[in-house]
mmCIF file of C-alpha atoms in Angstrom:
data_model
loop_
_atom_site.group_PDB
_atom_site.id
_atom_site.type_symbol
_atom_site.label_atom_id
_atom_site.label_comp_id
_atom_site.label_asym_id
_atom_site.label_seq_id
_atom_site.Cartn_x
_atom_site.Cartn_y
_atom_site.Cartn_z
ATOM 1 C CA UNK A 1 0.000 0.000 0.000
ATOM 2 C CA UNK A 2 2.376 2.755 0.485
ATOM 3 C CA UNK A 3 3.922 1.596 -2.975
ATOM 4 C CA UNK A 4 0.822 2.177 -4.111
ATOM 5 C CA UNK A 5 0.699 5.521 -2.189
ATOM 6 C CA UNK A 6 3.881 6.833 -3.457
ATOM 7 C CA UNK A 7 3.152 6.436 -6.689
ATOM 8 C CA UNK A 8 -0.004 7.324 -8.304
ATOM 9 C CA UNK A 9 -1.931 4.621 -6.791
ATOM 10 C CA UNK A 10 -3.169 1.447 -8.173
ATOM 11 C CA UNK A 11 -5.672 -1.328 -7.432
ATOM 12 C CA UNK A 12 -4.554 -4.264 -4.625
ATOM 13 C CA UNK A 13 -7.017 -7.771 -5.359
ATOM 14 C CA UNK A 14 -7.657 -10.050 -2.306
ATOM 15 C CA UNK A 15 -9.259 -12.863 -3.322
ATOM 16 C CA UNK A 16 -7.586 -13.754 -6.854
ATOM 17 C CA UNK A 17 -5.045 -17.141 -7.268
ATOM 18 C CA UNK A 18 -2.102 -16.687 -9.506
ATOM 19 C CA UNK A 19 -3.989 -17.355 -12.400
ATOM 20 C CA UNK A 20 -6.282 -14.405 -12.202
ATOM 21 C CA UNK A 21 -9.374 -16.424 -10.871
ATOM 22 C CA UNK A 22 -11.461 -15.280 -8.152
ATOM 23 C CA UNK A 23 -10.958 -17.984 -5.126
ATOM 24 C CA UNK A 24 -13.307 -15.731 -2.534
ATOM 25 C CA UNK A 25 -12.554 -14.160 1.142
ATOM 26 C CA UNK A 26 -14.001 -15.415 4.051
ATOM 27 C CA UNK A 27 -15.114 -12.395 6.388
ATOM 28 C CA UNK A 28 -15.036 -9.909 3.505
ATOM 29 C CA UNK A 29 -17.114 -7.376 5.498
ATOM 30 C CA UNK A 30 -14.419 -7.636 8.461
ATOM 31 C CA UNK A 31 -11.563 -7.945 5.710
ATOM 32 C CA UNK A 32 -12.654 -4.365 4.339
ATOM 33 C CA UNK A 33 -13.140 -2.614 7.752
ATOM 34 C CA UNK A 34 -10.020 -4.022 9.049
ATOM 35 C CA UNK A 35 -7.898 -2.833 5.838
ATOM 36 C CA UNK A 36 -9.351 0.108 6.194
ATOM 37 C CA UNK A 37 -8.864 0.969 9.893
ATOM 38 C CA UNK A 38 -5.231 -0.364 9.317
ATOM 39 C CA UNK A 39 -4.050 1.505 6.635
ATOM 40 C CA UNK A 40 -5.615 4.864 8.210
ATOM 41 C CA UNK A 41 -4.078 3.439 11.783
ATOM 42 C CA UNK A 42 -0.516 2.228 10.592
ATOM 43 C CA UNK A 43 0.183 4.231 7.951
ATOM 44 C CA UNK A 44 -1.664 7.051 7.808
ATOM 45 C CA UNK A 45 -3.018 6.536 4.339
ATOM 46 C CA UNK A 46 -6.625 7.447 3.042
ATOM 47 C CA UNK A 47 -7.898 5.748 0.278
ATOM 48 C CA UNK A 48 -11.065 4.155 -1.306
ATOM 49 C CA UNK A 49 -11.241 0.263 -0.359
ATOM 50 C CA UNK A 50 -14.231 -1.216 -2.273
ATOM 51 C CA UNK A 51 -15.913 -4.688 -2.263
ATOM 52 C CA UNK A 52 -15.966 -6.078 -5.803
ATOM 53 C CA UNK A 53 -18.209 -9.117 -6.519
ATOM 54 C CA UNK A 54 -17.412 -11.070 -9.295
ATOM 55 C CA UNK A 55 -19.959 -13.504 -10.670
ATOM 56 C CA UNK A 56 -19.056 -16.838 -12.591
ATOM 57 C CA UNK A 57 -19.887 -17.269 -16.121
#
């Protein structure tokens, strides 16, 4: 994240195996509010952290 923050930003995906699939998060309600309070917390970083669902085909 502070890559990300140094630079002009970019998009982080949870959730994805190496071969661009989604595999799911457990918790992803928790997940976001923890990244969230973390990166505000640890880092002092403000930025947008969105759920994305992605559906199968």
């Amino acid at each position: 994240m502070c890559g990300f923050a140094n630079a002009q930003g970019g998009k982080i995906y949870i959730g994805m195996n190496d071969d661009g699939k989604g595999v799911g998060v457990e918790e992803s309600k928790k997940l976001l509010e923890d990244i969230s309070n973390k990166k505000v917390n640890s880092l002092g970083i403000v930025a947008d952290v969105n759920l994305h669902i992605m559906l199968s085909d």
